[in-house]
JSON list of C-alpha atoms in Angstrom, two decimals:
[
{"chain": "A", "resi": 1, "resn": "UNK", "atom": "CA", "xyz": [56.65, 96.60, 124.64]},
{"chain": "A", "resi": 2, "resn": "UNK", "atom": "CA", "xyz": [56.04, 96.64, 128.30]},
{"chain": "A", "resi": 3, "resn": "UNK", "atom": "CA", "xyz": [52.40, 95.23, 128.07]},
{"chain": "A", "resi": 4, "resn": "UNK", "atom": "CA", "xyz": [49.96, 94.30, 125.42]},
{"chain": "A", "resi": 5, "resn": "UNK", "atom": "CA", "xyz": [46.56, 95.31, 126.70]},
{"chain": "A", "resi": 6, "resn": "UNK", "atom": "CA", "xyz": [43.84, 92.93, 125.87]},
{"chain": "A", "resi": 7, "resn": "UNK", "atom": "CA", "xyz": [41.27, 93.09, 128.73]},
{"chain": "A", "resi": 8, "resn": "UNK", "atom": "CA", "xyz": [39.30, 95.97, 130.46]},
{"chain": "A", "resi": 9, "resn": "UNK", "atom": "CA", "xyz": [40.99, 94.80, 133.59]},
{"chain": "A", "resi": 10, "resn": "UNK", "atom": "CA", "xyz": [44.45, 95.36, 132.18]},
{"chain": "A", "resi": 11, "resn": "UNK", "atom": "CA", "xyz": [43.34, 98.72, 130.98]},
{"chain": "A", "resi": 12, "resn": "UNK", "atom": "CA", "xyz": [42.11, 99.68, 134.36]},
{"chain": "A", "resi": 13, "resn": "UNK", "atom": "CA", "xyz": [45.57, 98.78, 135.83]},
{"chain": "A", "resi": 14, "resn": "UNK", "atom": "CA", "xyz": [48.11, 99.78, 133.21]},
{"chain": "A", "resi": 15, "resn": "UNK", "atom": "CA", "xyz": [49.46, 102.56, 135.48]},
{"chain": "A", "resi": 16, "resn": "UNK", "atom": "CA", "xyz": [50.24, 100.05, 138.17]},
{"chain": "A", "resi": 17, "resn": "UNK", "atom": "CA", "xyz": [52.52, 98.22, 135.80]},
{"chain": "A", "resi": 18, "resn": "UNK", "atom": "CA", "xyz": [53.97, 101.42, 134.72]},
{"chain": "A", "resi": 19, "resn": "UNK", "atom": "CA", "xyz": [54.90, 102.41, 138.23]},
{"chain": "A", "resi": 20, "resn": "UNK", "atom": "CA", "xyz": [56.99, 99.22, 138.67]},
{"chain": "A", "resi": 21, "resn": "UNK", "atom": "CA", "xyz": [59.41, 100.36, 136.18]},
{"chain": "A", "resi": 22, "resn": "UNK", "atom": "CA", "xyz": [60.73, 103.31, 137.95]},
{"chain": "A", "resi": 23, "resn": "UNK", "atom": "CA", "xyz": [61.57, 103.60, 141.61]},
{"chain": "A", "resi": 24, "resn": "UNK", "atom": "CA", "xyz": [60.65, 107.37, 142.02]},
{"chain": "A", "resi": 25, "resn": "UNK", "atom": "CA", "xyz": [57.50, 107.79, 143.69]},
{"chain": "A", "resi": 26, "resn": "UNK", "atom": "CA", "xyz": [56.19, 110.28, 140.96]},
{"chain": "A", "resi": 27, "resn": "UNK", "atom": "CA", "xyz": [57.71, 108.72, 137.67]},
{"chain": "A", "resi": 28, "resn": "UNK", "atom": "CA", "xyz": [55.89, 106.19, 135.61]},
{"chain": "A", "resi": 29, "resn": "UNK", "atom": "CA", "xyz": [57.37, 104.49, 132.58]},
{"chain": "A", "resi": 30, "resn": "UNK", "atom": "CA", "xyz": [56.89, 101.80, 129.98]},
{"chain": "A", "resi": 31, "resn": "UNK", "atom": "CA", "xyz": [55.59, 101.11, 126.46]},
{"chain": "A", "resi": 32, "resn": "UNK", "atom": "CA", "xyz": [52.02, 100.12, 126.56]},
{"chain": "A", "resi": 33, "resn": "UNK", "atom": "CA", "xyz": [50.00, 98.89, 123.37]},
{"chain": "A", "resi": 34, "resn": "UNK", "atom": "CA", "xyz": [46.20, 98.07, 122.97]},
{"chain": "A", "resi": 35, "resn": "UNK", "atom": "CA", "xyz": [45.70, 94.93, 121.05]},
{"chain": "A", "resi": 36, "resn": "UNK", "atom": "CA", "xyz": [41.89, 95.08, 120.50]},
{"chain": "A", "resi": 37, "resn": "UNK", "atom": "CA", "xyz": [38.84, 97.39, 120.96]},
{"chain": "A", "resi": 38, "resn": "UNK", "atom": "CA", "xyz": [37.40, 97.35, 124.57]},
{"chain": "A", "resi": 39, "resn": "UNK", "atom": "CA", "xyz": [33.78, 97.70, 125.84]},
{"chain": "A", "resi": 40, "resn": "UNK", "atom": "CA", "xyz": [33.51, 98.86, 129.36]},
{"chain": "A", "resi": 41, "resn": "UNK", "atom": "CA", "xyz": [29.83, 98.58, 129.59]},
{"chain": "A", "resi": 42, "resn": "UNK", "atom": "CA", "xyz": [29.72, 101.74, 131.80]},
{"chain": "A", "resi": 43, "resn": "UNK", "atom": "CA", "xyz": [32.42, 100.75, 134.08]},
{"chain": "A", "resi": 44, "resn": "UNK", "atom": "CA", "xyz": [34.30, 103.57, 136.06]},
{"chain": "A", "resi": 45, "resn": "UNK", "atom": "CA", "xyz": [38.01, 104.51, 135.53]},
{"chain": "A", "resi": 46, "resn": "UNK", "atom": "CA", "xyz": [39.42, 106.14, 138.56]},
{"chain": "A", "resi": 47, "resn": "UNK", "atom": "CA", "xyz": [41.10, 109.13, 136.97]},
{"chain": "A", "resi": 48, "resn": "UNK", "atom": "CA", "xyz": [43.81, 110.91, 138.90]},
{"chain": "A", "resi": 49, "resn": "UNK", "atom": "CA", "xyz": [46.33, 113.72, 138.47]},
{"chain": "A", "resi": 50, "resn": "UNK", "atom": "CA", "xyz": [48.89, 111.28, 139.64]},
{"chain": "A", "resi": 51, "resn": "UNK", "atom": "CA", "xyz": [48.45, 107.82, 141.37]},
{"chain": "A", "resi": 52, "resn": "UNK", "atom": "CA", "xyz": [49.10, 108.53, 144.98]},
{"chain": "A", "resi": 53, "resn": "UNK", "atom": "CA", "xyz": [45.73, 109.76, 145.85]},
{"chain": "A", "resi": 54, "resn": "UNK", "atom": "CA", "xyz": [45.72, 112.44, 148.53]},
{"chain": "A", "resi": 55, "resn": "UNK", "atom": "CA", "xyz": [49.25, 113.56, 148.15]},
{"chain": "A", "resi": 56, "resn": "UNK", "atom": "CA", "xyz": [50.34, 116.87, 146.41]},
{"chain": "A", "resi": 57, "resn": "UNK", "atom": "CA", "xyz": [51.97, 116.39, 142.88]},
{"chain": "A", "resi": 58, "resn": "UNK", "atom": "CA", "xyz": [55.84, 116.30, 142.94]},
{"chain": "A", "resi": 59, "resn": "UNK", "atom": "CA", "xyz": [56.17, 118.87, 140.01]},
{"chain": "A", "resi": 60, "resn": "UNK", "atom": "CA", "xyz": [55.76, 119.31, 136.12]},
{"chain": "A", "resi": 61, "resn": "UNK", "atom": "CA", "xyz": [58.94, 117.08, 135.60]},
{"chain": "A", "resi": 62, "resn": "UNK", "atom": "CA", "xyz": [57.10, 114.05, 136.96]},
{"chain": "A", "resi": 63, "resn": "UNK", "atom": "CA", "xyz": [54.32, 111.79, 135.67]},
{"chain": "A", "resi": 64, "resn": "UNK", "atom": "CA", "xyz": [54.13, 109.34, 132.96]},
{"chain": "A", "resi": 65, "resn": "UNK", "atom": "CA", "xyz": [57.25, 109.24, 130.73]},
{"chain": "A", "resi": 66, "resn": "UNK", "atom": "CA", "xyz": [56.69, 106.28, 128.38]},
{"chain": "A", "resi": 67, "resn": "UNK", "atom": "CA", "xyz": [54.41, 105.67, 125.41]},
{"chain": "A", "resi": 68, "resn": "UNK", "atom": "CA", "xyz": [50.69, 104.49, 125.20]},
{"chain": "A", "resi": 69, "resn": "UNK", "atom": "CA", "xyz": [49.87, 103.35, 121.59]},
{"chain": "A", "resi": 70, "resn": "UNK", "atom": "CA", "xyz": [46.26, 102.35, 121.11]},
{"chain": "A", "resi": 71, "resn": "UNK", "atom": "CA", "xyz": [47.13, 101.03, 117.61]},
{"chain": "A", "resi": 72, "resn": "UNK", "atom": "CA", "xyz": [43.97, 102.39, 116.22]},
{"chain": "A", "resi": 73, "resn": "UNK", "atom": "CA", "xyz": [41.52, 100.47, 118.66]},
{"chain": "A", "resi": 74, "resn": "UNK", "atom": "CA", "xyz": [38.30, 101.89, 120.40]},
{"chain": "A", "resi": 75, "resn": "UNK", "atom": "CA", "xyz": [37.71, 102.08, 124.18]},
{"chain": "A", "resi": 76, "resn": "UNK", "atom": "CA", "xyz": [33.94, 102.25, 124.31]},
{"chain": "A", "resi": 77, "resn": "UNK", "atom": "CA", "xyz": [31.42, 102.99, 127.09]},
{"chain": "A", "resi": 78, "resn": "UNK", "atom": "CA", "xyz": [33.88, 104.16, 129.70]},
{"chain": "A", "resi": 79, "resn": "UNK", "atom": "CA", "xyz": [33.25, 106.53, 132.50]},
{"chain": "A", "resi": 80, "resn": "UNK", "atom": "CA", "xyz": [35.95, 108.29, 134.00]},
{"chain": "A", "resi": 81, "resn": "UNK", "atom": "CA", "xyz": [35.63, 110.03, 137.58]},
{"chain": "A", "resi": 82, "resn": "UNK", "atom": "CA", "xyz": [37.97, 111.49, 140.22]},
{"chain": "A", "resi": 83, "resn": "UNK", "atom": "CA", "xyz": [37.58, 111.89, 143.92]},
{"chain": "A", "resi": 84, "resn": "UNK", "atom": "CA", "xyz": [39.37, 115.28, 143.67]},
{"chain": "A", "resi": 85, "resn": "UNK", "atom": "CA", "xyz": [40.09, 117.15, 140.62]},
{"chain": "A", "resi": 86, "resn": "UNK", "atom": "CA", "xyz": [42.39, 117.51, 137.68]},
{"chain": "A", "resi": 87, "resn": "UNK", "atom": "CA", "xyz": [42.25, 113.96, 137.00]},
{"chain": "A", "resi": 88, "resn": "UNK", "atom": "CA", "xyz": [42.54, 112.15, 133.81]},
{"chain": "A", "resi": 89, "resn": "UNK", "atom": "CA", "xyz": [43.05, 108.77, 132.22]},
{"chain": "A", "resi": 90, "resn": "UNK", "atom": "CA", "xyz": [46.84, 109.05, 131.64]},
{"chain": "A", "resi": 91, "resn": "UNK", "atom": "CA", "xyz": [47.68, 111.63, 134.29]},
{"chain": "A", "resi": 92, "resn": "UNK", "atom": "CA", "xyz": [50.53, 114.03, 134.19]},
{"chain": "A", "resi": 93, "resn": "UNK", "atom": "CA", "xyz": [52.71, 113.58, 130.87]},
{"chain": "A", "resi": 94, "resn": "UNK", "atom": "CA", "xyz": [56.43, 114.37, 130.96]},
{"chain": "A", "resi": 95, "resn": "UNK", "atom": "CA", "xyz": [58.25, 115.79, 127.99]},
{"chain": "A", "resi": 96, "resn": "UNK", "atom": "CA", "xyz": [59.15, 112.32, 126.61]},
{"chain": "A", "resi": 97, "resn": "UNK", "atom": "CA", "xyz": [55.66, 110.83, 127.11]},
{"chain": "A", "resi": 98, "resn": "UNK", "atom": "CA", "xyz": [53.20, 110.13, 124.05]},
{"chain": "A", "resi": 99, "resn": "UNK", "atom": "CA", "xyz": [49.62, 109.00, 123.99]},
{"chain": "A", "resi": 100, "resn": "UNK", "atom": "CA", "xyz": [48.55, 108.20, 120.44]},
{"chain": "A", "resi": 101, "resn": "UNK", "atom": "CA", "xyz": [46.49, 106.16, 117.98]},
{"chain": "A", "resi": 102, "resn": "UNK", "atom": "CA", "xyz": [43.41, 105.58, 120.34]},
{"chain": "A", "resi": 103, "resn": "UNK", "atom": "CA", "xyz": [39.76, 106.38, 120.32]},
{"chain": "A", "resi": 104, "resn": "UNK", "atom": "CA", "xyz": [37.09, 106.85, 123.11]},
{"chain": "A", "resi": 105, "resn": "UNK", "atom": "CA", "xyz": [33.60, 106.56, 122.28]},
{"chain": "A", "resi": 106, "resn": "UNK", "atom": "CA", "xyz": [30.45, 107.01, 124.27]},
{"chain": "A", "resi": 107, "resn": "UNK", "atom": "CA", "xyz": [32.44, 108.28, 127.20]},
{"chain": "A", "resi": 108, "resn": "UNK", "atom": "CA", "xyz": [30.87, 109.55, 130.48]},
{"chain": "A", "resi": 109, "resn": "UNK", "atom": "CA", "xyz": [32.88, 112.40, 131.76]},
{"chain": "A", "resi": 110, "resn": "UNK", "atom": "CA", "xyz": [32.85, 112.69, 135.59]},
{"chain": "A", "resi": 111, "resn": "UNK", "atom": "CA", "xyz": [33.69, 116.47, 135.37]},
{"chain": "A", "resi": 112, "resn": "UNK", "atom": "CA", "xyz": [36.55, 118.69, 136.98]},
{"chain": "A", "resi": 113, "resn": "UNK", "atom": "CA", "xyz": [39.14, 116.93, 134.89]},
{"chain": "A", "resi": 114, "resn": "UNK", "atom": "CA", "xyz": [40.44, 116.16, 131.37]},
{"chain": "A", "resi": 115, "resn": "UNK", "atom": "CA", "xyz": [39.90, 112.99, 129.37]},
{"chain": "A", "resi": 116, "resn": "UNK", "atom": "CA", "xyz": [43.43, 112.29, 128.37]},
{"chain": "A", "resi": 117, "resn": "UNK", "atom": "CA", "xyz": [46.21, 114.24, 130.39]},
{"chain": "A", "resi": 118, "resn": "UNK", "atom": "CA", "xyz": [46.06, 116.26, 133.64]},
{"chain": "A", "resi": 119, "resn": "UNK", "atom": "CA", "xyz": [48.93, 118.19, 132.49]},
{"chain": "A", "resi": 120, "resn": "UNK", "atom": "CA", "xyz": [51.28, 117.77, 129.57]},
{"chain": "A", "resi": 121, "resn": "UNK", "atom": "CA", "xyz": [54.80, 118.12, 128.49]},
{"chain": "A", "resi": 122, "resn": "UNK", "atom": "CA", "xyz": [54.56, 115.70, 126.00]},
{"chain": "A", "resi": 123, "resn": "UNK", "atom": "CA", "xyz": [52.39, 114.86, 122.80]},
{"chain": "A", "resi": 124, "resn": "UNK", "atom": "CA", "xyz": [48.96, 113.67, 122.31]},
{"chain": "A", "resi": 125, "resn": "UNK", "atom": "CA", "xyz": [48.59, 112.43, 118.59]},
{"chain": "A", "resi": 126, "resn": "UNK", "atom": "CA", "xyz": [45.86, 110.82, 116.57]},
{"chain": "A", "resi": 127, "resn": "UNK", "atom": "CA", "xyz": [43.26, 110.68, 119.28]},
{"chain": "A", "resi": 128, "resn": "UNK", "atom": "CA", "xyz": [39.47, 110.73, 119.01]},
{"chain": "A", "resi": 129, "resn": "UNK", "atom": "CA", "xyz": [37.18, 111.47, 121.92]},
{"chain": "A", "resi": 130, "resn": "UNK", "atom": "CA", "xyz": [33.46, 111.27, 121.83]},
{"chain": "A", "resi": 131, "resn": "UNK", "atom": "CA", "xyz": [31.85, 112.43, 125.17]},
{"chain": "A", "resi": 132, "resn": "UNK", "atom": "CA", "xyz": [27.95, 111.73, 125.43]},
{"chain": "A", "resi": 133, "resn": "UNK", "atom": "CA", "xyz": [27.57, 112.85, 129.02]},
{"chain": "A", "resi": 134, "resn": "UNK", "atom": "CA", "xyz": [29.19, 115.41, 131.38]},
{"chain": "A", "resi": 135, "resn": "UNK", "atom": "CA", "xyz": [28.25, 114.67, 134.86]},
{"chain": "A", "resi": 136, "resn": "UNK", "atom": "CA", "xyz": [29.81, 117.82, 136.53]},
{"chain": "A", "resi": 137, "resn": "UNK", "atom": "CA", "xyz": [30.79, 120.74, 134.03]},
{"chain": "A", "resi": 138, "resn": "UNK", "atom": "CA", "xyz": [33.31, 122.24, 136.68]},
{"chain": "A", "resi": 139, "resn": "UNK", "atom": "CA", "xyz": [33.55, 125.42, 138.30]},
{"chain": "A", "resi": 140, "resn": "UNK", "atom": "CA", "xyz": [35.93, 128.64, 138.42]},
{"chain": "A", "resi": 141, "resn": "UNK", "atom": "CA", "xyz": [38.68, 126.50, 140.15]},
{"chain": "A", "resi": 142, "resn": "UNK", "atom": "CA", "xyz": [38.29, 123.13, 138.58]},
{"chain": "A", "resi": 143, "resn": "UNK", "atom": "CA", "xyz": [37.66, 123.10, 134.76]},
{"chain": "A", "resi": 144, "resn": "UNK", "atom": "CA", "xyz": [36.36, 120.39, 132.58]},
{"chain": "A", "resi": 145, "resn": "UNK", "atom": "CA", "xyz": [38.13, 119.62, 129.27]},
{"chain": "A", "resi": 146, "resn": "UNK", "atom": "CA", "xyz": [38.71, 117.09, 126.62]},
{"chain": "A", "resi": 147, "resn": "UNK", "atom": "CA", "xyz": [42.40, 116.60, 125.97]},
{"chain": "A", "resi": 148, "resn": "UNK", "atom": "CA", "xyz": [44.35, 118.24, 128.82]},
{"chain": "A", "resi": 149, "resn": "UNK", "atom": "CA", "xyz": [43.94, 120.51, 131.95]},
{"chain": "A", "resi": 150, "resn": "UNK", "atom": "CA", "xyz": [47.12, 122.36, 132.19]},
{"chain": "A", "resi": 151, "resn": "UNK", "atom": "CA", "xyz": [49.24, 123.29, 129.30]},
{"chain": "A", "resi": 152, "resn": "UNK", "atom": "CA", "xyz": [53.24, 123.69, 129.60]},
{"chain": "A", "resi": 153, "resn": "UNK", "atom": "CA", "xyz": [55.73, 125.03, 127.26]},
{"chain": "A", "resi": 154, "resn": "UNK", "atom": "CA", "xyz": [56.54, 121.83, 125.23]},
{"chain": "A", "resi": 155, "resn": "UNK", "atom": "CA", "xyz": [52.97, 120.50, 125.04]},
{"chain": "A", "resi": 156, "resn": "UNK", "atom": "CA", "xyz": [51.98, 119.28, 121.44]},
{"chain": "A", "resi": 157, "resn": "UNK", "atom": "CA", "xyz": [48.29, 118.02, 120.44]},
{"chain": "A", "resi": 158, "resn": "UNK", "atom": "CA", "xyz": [48.53, 116.88, 116.86]},
{"chain": "A", "resi": 159, "resn": "UNK", "atom": "CA", "xyz": [45.78, 115.38, 114.50]},
{"chain": "A", "resi": 160, "resn": "UNK", "atom": "CA", "xyz": [43.11, 114.98, 117.30]},
{"chain": "A", "resi": 161, "resn": "UNK", "atom": "CA", "xyz": [39.39, 115.03, 117.05]},
{"chain": "A", "resi": 162, "resn": "UNK", "atom": "CA", "xyz": [36.77, 115.30, 119.55]},
{"chain": "A", "resi": 163, "resn": "UNK", "atom": "CA", "xyz": [32.77, 115.42, 119.52]},
{"chain": "A", "resi": 164, "resn": "UNK", "atom": "CA", "xyz": [30.65, 116.47, 122.56]},
{"chain": "A", "resi": 165, "resn": "UNK", "atom": "CA", "xyz": [27.14, 115.71, 122.21]},
{"chain": "A", "resi": 166, "resn": "UNK", "atom": "CA", "xyz": [24.46, 118.51, 122.36]},
{"chain": "A", "resi": 167, "resn": "UNK", "atom": "CA", "xyz": [22.76, 117.16, 125.27]},
{"chain": "A", "resi": 168, "resn": "UNK", "atom": "CA", "xyz": [26.05, 116.16, 127.28]},
{"chain": "A", "resi": 169, "resn": "UNK", "atom": "CA", "xyz": [25.55, 118.94, 129.93]},
{"chain": "A", "resi": 170, "resn": "UNK", "atom": "CA", "xyz": [28.30, 121.53, 129.33]},
{"chain": "A", "resi": 171, "resn": "UNK", "atom": "CA", "xyz": [28.70, 124.68, 131.57]},
{"chain": "A", "resi": 172, "resn": "UNK", "atom": "CA", "xyz": [30.66, 127.70, 131.16]},
{"chain": "A", "resi": 173, "resn": "UNK", "atom": "CA", "xyz": [33.53, 125.95, 132.72]},
{"chain": "A", "resi": 174, "resn": "UNK", "atom": "CA", "xyz": [33.58, 123.18, 130.18]},
{"chain": "A", "resi": 175, "resn": "UNK", "atom": "CA", "xyz": [36.43, 123.83, 127.58]},
{"chain": "A", "resi": 176, "resn": "UNK", "atom": "CA", "xyz": [36.78, 121.80, 124.42]},
{"chain": "A", "resi": 177, "resn": "UNK", "atom": "CA", "xyz": [40.45, 121.42, 123.77]},
{"chain": "A", "resi": 178, "resn": "UNK", "atom": "CA", "xyz": [41.56, 122.07, 127.36]},
{"chain": "A", "resi": 179, "resn": "UNK", "atom": "CA", "xyz": [42.46, 124.86, 129.71]},
{"chain": "A", "resi": 180, "resn": "UNK", "atom": "CA", "xyz": [45.75, 126.92, 129.40]},
{"chain": "A", "resi": 181, "resn": "UNK", "atom": "CA", "xyz": [47.78, 128.63, 132.13]},
{"chain": "A", "resi": 182, "resn": "UNK", "atom": "CA", "xyz": [48.10, 132.37, 130.96]},
{"chain": "A", "resi": 183, "resn": "UNK", "atom": "CA", "xyz": [51.57, 132.97, 129.27]},
{"chain": "A", "resi": 184, "resn": "UNK", "atom": "CA", "xyz": [52.20, 129.28, 128.53]},
{"chain": "A", "resi": 185, "resn": "UNK", "atom": "CA", "xyz": [52.61, 128.39, 124.73]},
{"chain": "A", "resi": 186, "resn": "UNK", "atom": "CA", "xyz": [51.20, 125.28, 123.26]},
{"chain": "A", "resi": 187, "resn": "UNK", "atom": "CA", "xyz": [51.35, 123.59, 119.80]},
{"chain": "A", "resi": 188, "resn": "UNK", "atom": "CA", "xyz": [48.20, 122.60, 117.98]},
{"chain": "A", "resi": 189, "resn": "UNK", "atom": "CA", "xyz": [48.02, 120.93, 114.78]},
{"chain": "A", "resi": 190, "resn": "UNK", "atom": "CA", "xyz": [44.95, 119.76, 113.11]},
{"chain": "A", "resi": 191, "resn": "UNK", "atom": "CA", "xyz": [42.98, 119.84, 116.32]},
{"chain": "A", "resi": 192, "resn": "UNK", "atom": "CA", "xyz": [39.19, 120.22, 116.31]},
{"chain": "A", "resi": 193, "resn": "UNK", "atom": "CA", "xyz": [36.51, 119.72, 119.06]},
{"chain": "A", "resi": 194, "resn": "UNK", "atom": "CA", "xyz": [32.76, 119.97, 117.81]},
{"chain": "A", "resi": 195, "resn": "UNK", "atom": "CA", "xyz": [30.30, 120.92, 120.53]},
{"chain": "A", "resi": 196, "resn": "UNK", "atom": "CA", "xyz": [29.16, 123.83, 122.65]},
{"chain": "A", "resi": 197, "resn": "UNK", "atom": "CA", "xyz": [32.30, 124.73, 124.76]},
{"chain": "A", "resi": 198, "resn": "UNK", "atom": "CA", "xyz": [34.40, 127.55, 125.76]},
{"chain": "A", "resi": 199, "resn": "UNK", "atom": "CA", "xyz": [37.37, 126.36, 123.74]},
{"chain": "A", "resi": 200, "resn": "UNK", "atom": "CA", "xyz": [40.50, 127.38, 125.61]},
{"chain": "A", "resi": 201, "resn": "UNK", "atom": "CA", "xyz": [41.30, 129.76, 128.55]},
{"chain": "A", "resi": 202, "resn": "UNK", "atom": "CA", "xyz": [43.99, 132.46, 128.32]},
{"chain": "A", "resi": 203, "resn": "UNK", "atom": "CA", "xyz": [47.16, 131.31, 126.90]},
{"chain": "A", "resi": 204, "resn": "UNK", "atom": "CA", "xyz": [49.27, 131.56, 123.67]},
{"chain": "A", "resi": 205, "resn": "UNK", "atom": "CA", "xyz": [48.73, 128.95, 120.77]},
{"chain": "A", "resi": 206, "resn": "UNK", "atom": "CA", "xyz": [51.34, 128.08, 118.41]},
{"chain": "A", "resi": 207, "resn": "UNK", "atom": "CA", "xyz": [49.55, 127.14, 115.16]}
]
């Protein structure tokens, strides 16, 4: 285990630790576990597509390649926001990455991004998300979604559930599971989003 996260400050900076484990400017690594529930009391997590703000992404083979295991714990009252678009808590995921066993409750979604991953070649498993507010429902270019923003061939979302409150503030560009590039295949198993959303954009789902 690279880091056992016990505090909100450690959670805010987990990606800084992950970056020290790989010399490539576009790769983050490590095995992170959450040791207890965390209450952020409305604090803002700066969500990015990657963590070199203002620089173009290096490609779909880059991003977080490790494991983040919440061990069944809850992250409460967190606000996520991005200065640009297509941000998320865990950023781009490579084909070896896993985000699992974690719940986000009373989440404030800053819009124009996803909650969990900005793009995914890896796996999201046993994740619960409850969104109480969406501050910006997105537009035709930058969608708002729960689990991921882009979908690639090896993406898997398994045993995941989300609730978007009726008064959260969805728009026609708010997608429940996430948005999918046309022609891409994704694997969804036991995935459900409750709330008034558009579901998914064009693409192929392997059920």
